[in-house]
Short mmCIF file of C-alpha atoms and ligand atoms in Angstrom, two decimals:
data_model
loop_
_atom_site.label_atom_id
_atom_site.label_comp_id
_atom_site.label_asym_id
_atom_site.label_seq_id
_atom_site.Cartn_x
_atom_site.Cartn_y
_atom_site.Cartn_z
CA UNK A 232 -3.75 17.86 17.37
CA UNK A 233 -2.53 14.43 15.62
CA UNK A 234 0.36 14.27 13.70
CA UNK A 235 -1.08 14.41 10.53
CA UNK A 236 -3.48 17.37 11.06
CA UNK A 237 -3.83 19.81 7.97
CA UNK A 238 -2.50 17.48 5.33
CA UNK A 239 -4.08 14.73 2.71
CA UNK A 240 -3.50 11.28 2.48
CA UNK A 241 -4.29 9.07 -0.42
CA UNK A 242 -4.73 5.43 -0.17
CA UNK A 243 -5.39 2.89 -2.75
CA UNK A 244 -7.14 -0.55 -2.18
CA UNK A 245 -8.57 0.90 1.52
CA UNK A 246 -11.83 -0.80 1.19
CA UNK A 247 -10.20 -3.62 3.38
CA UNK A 248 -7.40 -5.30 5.35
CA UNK A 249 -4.35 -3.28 5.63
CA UNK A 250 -5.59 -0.60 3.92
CA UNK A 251 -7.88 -0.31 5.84
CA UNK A 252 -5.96 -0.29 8.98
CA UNK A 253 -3.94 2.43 7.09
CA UNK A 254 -7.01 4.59 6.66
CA UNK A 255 -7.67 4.60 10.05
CA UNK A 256 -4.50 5.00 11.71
CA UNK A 257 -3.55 8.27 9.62
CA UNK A 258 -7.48 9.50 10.13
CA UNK A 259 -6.77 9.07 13.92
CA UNK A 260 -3.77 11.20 13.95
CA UNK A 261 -5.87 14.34 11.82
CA UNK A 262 -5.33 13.59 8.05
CA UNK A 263 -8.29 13.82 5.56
CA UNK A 264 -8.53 11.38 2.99
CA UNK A 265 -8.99 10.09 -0.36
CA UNK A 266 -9.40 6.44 -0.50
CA UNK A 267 -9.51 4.29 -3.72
CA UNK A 268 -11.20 0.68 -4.27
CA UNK A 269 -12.74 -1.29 -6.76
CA UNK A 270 -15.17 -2.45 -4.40
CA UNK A 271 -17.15 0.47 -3.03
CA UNK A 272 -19.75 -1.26 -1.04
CA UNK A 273 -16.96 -1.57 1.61
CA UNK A 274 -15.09 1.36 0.92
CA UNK A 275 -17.92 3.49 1.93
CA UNK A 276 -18.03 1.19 4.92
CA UNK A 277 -14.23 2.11 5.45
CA UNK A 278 -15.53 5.90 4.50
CA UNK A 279 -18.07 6.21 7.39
CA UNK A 280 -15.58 4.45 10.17
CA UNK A 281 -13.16 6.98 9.50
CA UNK A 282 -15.54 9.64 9.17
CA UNK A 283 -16.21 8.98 13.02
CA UNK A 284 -12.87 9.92 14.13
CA UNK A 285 -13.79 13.84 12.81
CA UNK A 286 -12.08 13.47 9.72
CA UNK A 287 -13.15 14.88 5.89
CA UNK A 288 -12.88 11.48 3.49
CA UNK A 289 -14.18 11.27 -0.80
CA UNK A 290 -14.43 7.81 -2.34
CA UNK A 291 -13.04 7.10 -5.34
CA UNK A 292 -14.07 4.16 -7.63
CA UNK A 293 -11.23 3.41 -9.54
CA UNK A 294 -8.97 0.98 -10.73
CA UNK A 295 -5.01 1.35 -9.99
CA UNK A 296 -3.96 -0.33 -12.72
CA UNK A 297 -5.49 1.96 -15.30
CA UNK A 298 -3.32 5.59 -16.09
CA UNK A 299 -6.67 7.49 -16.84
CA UNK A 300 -8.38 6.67 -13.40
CA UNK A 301 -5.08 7.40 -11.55
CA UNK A 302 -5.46 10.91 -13.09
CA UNK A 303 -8.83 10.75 -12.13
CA UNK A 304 -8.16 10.22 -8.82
CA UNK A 305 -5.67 12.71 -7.71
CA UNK A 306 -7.64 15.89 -10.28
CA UNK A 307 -10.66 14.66 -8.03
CA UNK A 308 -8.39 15.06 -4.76
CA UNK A 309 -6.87 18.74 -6.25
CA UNK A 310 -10.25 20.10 -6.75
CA UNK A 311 -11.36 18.94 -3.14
CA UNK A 312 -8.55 19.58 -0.68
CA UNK A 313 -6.53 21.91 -2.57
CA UNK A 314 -2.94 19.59 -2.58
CA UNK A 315 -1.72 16.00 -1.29
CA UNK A 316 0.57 15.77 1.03
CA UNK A 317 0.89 11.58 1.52
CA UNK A 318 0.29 8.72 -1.51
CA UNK A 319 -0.44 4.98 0.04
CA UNK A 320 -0.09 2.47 -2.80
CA UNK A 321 -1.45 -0.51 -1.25
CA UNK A 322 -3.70 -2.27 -3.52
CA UNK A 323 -2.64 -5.22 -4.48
CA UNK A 324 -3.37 -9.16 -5.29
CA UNK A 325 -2.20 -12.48 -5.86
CA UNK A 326 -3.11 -15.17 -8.62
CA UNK A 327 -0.60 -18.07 -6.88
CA UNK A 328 0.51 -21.01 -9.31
CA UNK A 329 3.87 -22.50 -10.07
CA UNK A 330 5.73 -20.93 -13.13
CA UNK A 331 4.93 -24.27 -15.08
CA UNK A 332 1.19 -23.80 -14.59
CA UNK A 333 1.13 -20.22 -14.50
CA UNK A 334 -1.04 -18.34 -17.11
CA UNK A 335 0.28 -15.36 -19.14
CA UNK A 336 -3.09 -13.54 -17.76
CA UNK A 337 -2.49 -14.49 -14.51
CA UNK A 338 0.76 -13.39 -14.89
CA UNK A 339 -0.02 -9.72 -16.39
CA UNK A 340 -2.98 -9.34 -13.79
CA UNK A 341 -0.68 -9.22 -10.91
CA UNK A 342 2.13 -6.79 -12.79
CA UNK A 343 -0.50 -4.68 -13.63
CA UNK A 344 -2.20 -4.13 -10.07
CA UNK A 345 0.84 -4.69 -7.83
CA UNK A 346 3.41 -3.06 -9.91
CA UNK A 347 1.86 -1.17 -13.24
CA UNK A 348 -0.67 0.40 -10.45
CA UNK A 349 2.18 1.84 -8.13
CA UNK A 350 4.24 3.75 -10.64
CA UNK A 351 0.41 4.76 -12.46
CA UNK A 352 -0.83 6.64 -8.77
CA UNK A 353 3.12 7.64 -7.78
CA UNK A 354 3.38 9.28 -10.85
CA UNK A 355 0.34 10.92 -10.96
CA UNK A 356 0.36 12.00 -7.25
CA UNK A 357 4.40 13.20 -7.65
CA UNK A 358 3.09 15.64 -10.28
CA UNK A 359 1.39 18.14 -7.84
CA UNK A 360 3.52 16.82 -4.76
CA UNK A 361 6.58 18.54 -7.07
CA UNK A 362 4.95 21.91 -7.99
CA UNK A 363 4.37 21.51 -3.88
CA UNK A 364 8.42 21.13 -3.49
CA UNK A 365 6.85 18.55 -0.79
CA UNK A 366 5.22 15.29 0.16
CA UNK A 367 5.72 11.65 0.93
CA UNK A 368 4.95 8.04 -0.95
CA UNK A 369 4.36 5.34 0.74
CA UNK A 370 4.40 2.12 -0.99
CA UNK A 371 3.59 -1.38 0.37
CA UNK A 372 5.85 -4.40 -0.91
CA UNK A 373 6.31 -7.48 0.50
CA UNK A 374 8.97 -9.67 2.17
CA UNK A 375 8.12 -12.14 -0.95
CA UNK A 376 9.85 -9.35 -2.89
CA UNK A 377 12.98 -9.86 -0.72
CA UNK A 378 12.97 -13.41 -0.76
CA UNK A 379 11.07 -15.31 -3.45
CA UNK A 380 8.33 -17.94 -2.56
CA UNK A 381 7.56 -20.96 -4.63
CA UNK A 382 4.19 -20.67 -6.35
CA UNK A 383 4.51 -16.68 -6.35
CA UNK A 384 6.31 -16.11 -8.99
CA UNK A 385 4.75 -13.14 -10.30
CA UNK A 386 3.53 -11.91 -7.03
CA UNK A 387 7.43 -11.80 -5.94
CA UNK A 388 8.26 -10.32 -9.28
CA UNK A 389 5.78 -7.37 -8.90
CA UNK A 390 6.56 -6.85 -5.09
CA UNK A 391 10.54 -6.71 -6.15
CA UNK A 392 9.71 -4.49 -8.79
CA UNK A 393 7.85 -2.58 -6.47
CA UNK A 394 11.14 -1.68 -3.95
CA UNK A 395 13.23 -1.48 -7.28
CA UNK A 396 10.25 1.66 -8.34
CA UNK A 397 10.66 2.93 -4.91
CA UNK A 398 14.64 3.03 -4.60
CA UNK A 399 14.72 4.85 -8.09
CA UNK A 400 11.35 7.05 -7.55
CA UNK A 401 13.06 8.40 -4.34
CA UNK A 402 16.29 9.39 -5.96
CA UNK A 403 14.61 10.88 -8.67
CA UNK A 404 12.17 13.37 -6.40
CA UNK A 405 14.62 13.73 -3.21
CA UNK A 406 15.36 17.24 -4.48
CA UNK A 407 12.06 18.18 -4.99
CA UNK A 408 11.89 17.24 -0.87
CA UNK A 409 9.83 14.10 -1.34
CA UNK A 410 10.09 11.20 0.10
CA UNK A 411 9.66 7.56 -1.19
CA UNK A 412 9.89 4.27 0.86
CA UNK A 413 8.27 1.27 1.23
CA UNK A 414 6.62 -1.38 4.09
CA UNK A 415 7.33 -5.20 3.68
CA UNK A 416 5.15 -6.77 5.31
CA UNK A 417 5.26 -10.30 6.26
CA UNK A 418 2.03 -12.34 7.02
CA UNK A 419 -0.46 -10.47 8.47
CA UNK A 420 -4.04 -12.05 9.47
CA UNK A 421 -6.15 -11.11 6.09
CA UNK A 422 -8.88 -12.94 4.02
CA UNK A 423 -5.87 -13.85 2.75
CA UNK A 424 -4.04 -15.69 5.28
CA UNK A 425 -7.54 -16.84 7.30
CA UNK A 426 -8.23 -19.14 4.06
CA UNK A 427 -4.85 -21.07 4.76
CA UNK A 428 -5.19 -24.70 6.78
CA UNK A 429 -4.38 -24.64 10.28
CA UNK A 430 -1.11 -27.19 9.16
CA UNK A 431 -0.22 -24.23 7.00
CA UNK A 432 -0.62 -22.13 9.55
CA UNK A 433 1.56 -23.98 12.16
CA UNK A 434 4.43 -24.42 9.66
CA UNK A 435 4.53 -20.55 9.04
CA UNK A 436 4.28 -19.74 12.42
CA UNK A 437 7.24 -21.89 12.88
CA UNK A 438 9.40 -19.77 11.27
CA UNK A 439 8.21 -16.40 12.43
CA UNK A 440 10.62 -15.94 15.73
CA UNK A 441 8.07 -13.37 17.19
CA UNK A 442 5.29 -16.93 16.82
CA UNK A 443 2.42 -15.06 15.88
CA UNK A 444 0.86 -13.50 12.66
CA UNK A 445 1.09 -9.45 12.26
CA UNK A 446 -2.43 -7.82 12.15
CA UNK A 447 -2.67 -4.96 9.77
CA UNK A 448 -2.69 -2.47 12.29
CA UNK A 449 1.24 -3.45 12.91
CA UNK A 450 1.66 -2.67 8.90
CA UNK A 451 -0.44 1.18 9.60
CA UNK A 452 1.92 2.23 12.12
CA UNK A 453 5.00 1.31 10.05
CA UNK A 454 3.14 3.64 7.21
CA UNK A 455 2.63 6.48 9.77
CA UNK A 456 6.26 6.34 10.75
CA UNK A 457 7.01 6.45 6.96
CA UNK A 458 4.67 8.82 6.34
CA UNK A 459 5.45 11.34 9.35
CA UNK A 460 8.06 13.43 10.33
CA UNK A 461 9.62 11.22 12.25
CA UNK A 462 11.72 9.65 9.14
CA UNK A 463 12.48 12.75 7.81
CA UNK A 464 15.92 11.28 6.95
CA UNK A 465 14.44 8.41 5.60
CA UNK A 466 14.03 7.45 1.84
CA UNK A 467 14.47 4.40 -0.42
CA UNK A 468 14.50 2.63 2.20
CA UNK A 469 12.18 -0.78 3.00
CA UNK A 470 11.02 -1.04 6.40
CA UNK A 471 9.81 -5.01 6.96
CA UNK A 472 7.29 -5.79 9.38
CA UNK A 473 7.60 -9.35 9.76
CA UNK A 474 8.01 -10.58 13.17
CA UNK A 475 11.47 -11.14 12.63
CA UNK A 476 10.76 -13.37 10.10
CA UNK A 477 12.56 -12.14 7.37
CA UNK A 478 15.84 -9.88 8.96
P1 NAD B 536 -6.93 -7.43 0.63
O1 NAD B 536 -7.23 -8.31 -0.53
O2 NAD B 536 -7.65 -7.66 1.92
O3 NAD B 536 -7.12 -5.90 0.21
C1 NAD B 536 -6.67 -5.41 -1.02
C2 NAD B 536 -7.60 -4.29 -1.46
O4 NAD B 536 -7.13 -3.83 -2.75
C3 NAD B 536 -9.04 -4.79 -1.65
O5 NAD B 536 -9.95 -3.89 -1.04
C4 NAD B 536 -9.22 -4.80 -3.16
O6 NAD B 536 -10.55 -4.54 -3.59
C5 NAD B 536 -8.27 -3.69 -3.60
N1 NAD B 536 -7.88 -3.83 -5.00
C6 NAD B 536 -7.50 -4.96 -5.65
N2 NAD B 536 -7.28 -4.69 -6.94
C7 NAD B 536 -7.50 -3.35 -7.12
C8 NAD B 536 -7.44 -2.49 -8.24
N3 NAD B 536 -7.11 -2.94 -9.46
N4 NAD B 536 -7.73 -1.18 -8.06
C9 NAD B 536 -8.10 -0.72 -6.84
N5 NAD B 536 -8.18 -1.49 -5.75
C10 NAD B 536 -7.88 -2.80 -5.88
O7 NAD B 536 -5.35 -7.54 0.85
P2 NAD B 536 -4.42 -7.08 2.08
O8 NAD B 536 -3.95 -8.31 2.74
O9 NAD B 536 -5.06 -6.01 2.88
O10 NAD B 536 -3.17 -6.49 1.25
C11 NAD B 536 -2.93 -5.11 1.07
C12 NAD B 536 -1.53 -4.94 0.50
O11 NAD B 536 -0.57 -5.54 1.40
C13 NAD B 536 -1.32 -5.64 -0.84
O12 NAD B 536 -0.47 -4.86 -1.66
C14 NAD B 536 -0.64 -6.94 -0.46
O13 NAD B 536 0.13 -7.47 -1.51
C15 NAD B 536 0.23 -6.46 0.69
N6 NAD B 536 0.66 -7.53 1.59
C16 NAD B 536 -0.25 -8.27 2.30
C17 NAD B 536 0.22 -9.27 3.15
C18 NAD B 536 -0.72 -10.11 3.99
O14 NAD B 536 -0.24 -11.06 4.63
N7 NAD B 536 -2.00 -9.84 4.03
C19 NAD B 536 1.60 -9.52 3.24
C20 NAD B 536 2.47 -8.75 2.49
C21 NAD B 536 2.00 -7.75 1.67
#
């Protein structure tokens, strides 16, 4: 028996990457799950590696940023496992520029997915998780949230905003016995970071004391710990998983 066995997991923006990773590490320890994306071609890729490991998984084509397809979502995972027990808000993206050049668009993009998106599903998913008097959130930030980055500006705002939501979400449903925290991560090997140059590389890797990048599996098992038993003492807190990078 794994450790999640009998409950439901949501995760937004599993398709890829971390969440992935997240997807799989929480199907390999029993839980049956709901996973959002935009793009579904590889979310039902996601869907049938996960389905391997004996688990029951629905797909969900939706948007985090929109309030009516958050609803969507967790009716959708009511109807078909009865209660949710674990929310993962992990989509995200990034439209980089310096403030100077940045666009308002580019700007509101960003707020809406990073930030907008994670209060939109943990407020939808807190709904039932309260009538439950039980369940855990999950949220994934950043270490740019913590310290800033130049040409991130609204990608650092959103991920700040994102442990600010967390710290106030979990004081606000501690009573009701759930739990809210949140995984920084720092860089992790992604389409993301693969695009960078290999001087990029080198100079970021210089400053990461454990020298290498994290892989996303390193981010899932923070989210199991956070989203187990193990931390039941644990909430509004940020756990950062960045090689020592940021401490
Ligand atoms: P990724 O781009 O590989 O995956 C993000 C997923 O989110 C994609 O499948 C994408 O389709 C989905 N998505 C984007 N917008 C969406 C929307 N509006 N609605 C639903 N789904 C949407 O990125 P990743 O590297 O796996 O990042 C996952 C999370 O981890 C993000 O929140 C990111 O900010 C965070 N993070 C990543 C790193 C890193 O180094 N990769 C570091 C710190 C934090």
């Amino acid at each position: 028996m794994g450790m999640f066995t009998g409950k439901t997991a949501v995760i937004t923006g599993a398709a890829r990457g971390i969440g992935r990773a997240i997807a799989e590490k929480l199907a390999s320890e029993g839980a049956d799950l709901a996973l959002c994306d935009l793009q579904t071609d590889w979310l039902t890729d996601t869907a049938e590696a996960v389905k391997a490991l004996g688990v029951k998984v629905e797909c969900f084509d939706a948007d985090v940023s929109k309030g009516e397809d958050a609803d969507k979502v967790i009716a959708g995972v009511l109807d078909t496992y009865g209660k949710i027990d674990i929310m993962v808000n992990n989509a995200g993206i990034t439209k980089d520029g310096l403030m100077m050049r940045m666009s308002e668009s580019d700007w509101d993009a960003v707020m809406s997915v990073n930030l907008k998106g994670t209060f939109l599903f943990s407020k939808a998913a807190a709904k039932p998780m309260m009538k439950q008097r039980n369940g855990v959130i999950v949220n994934i930030a950043s270490i740019i949230g913590l310290i800033g980055n130049a040409g991130q500006c609204n990608y650092a705002a959103s991920k700040a905003g994102v442990i600010a939501l967390t710290k106030s979400t979990a004081k606000e449903l501690a009573a009701r016995n759930i739990r809210v925290n949140a995984v920084a991560p720092g860089f992790i090997q992604s389409k993301m970071t693969d695009a960078l140059s290999d001087d990029v590389k080198s100079m970021l890797l210089d400053r990461i004391p454990a020298k290498r990048f994290g892989v996303p599996e390193d981010v899932a098992n923070a989210v199991a710990f956070l989203a187990g038993d193990n931390s039941s003492y644990m909430t509004g807190q940020v756990l950062t998983v960045s090689g020592g990078m940021v401490m």
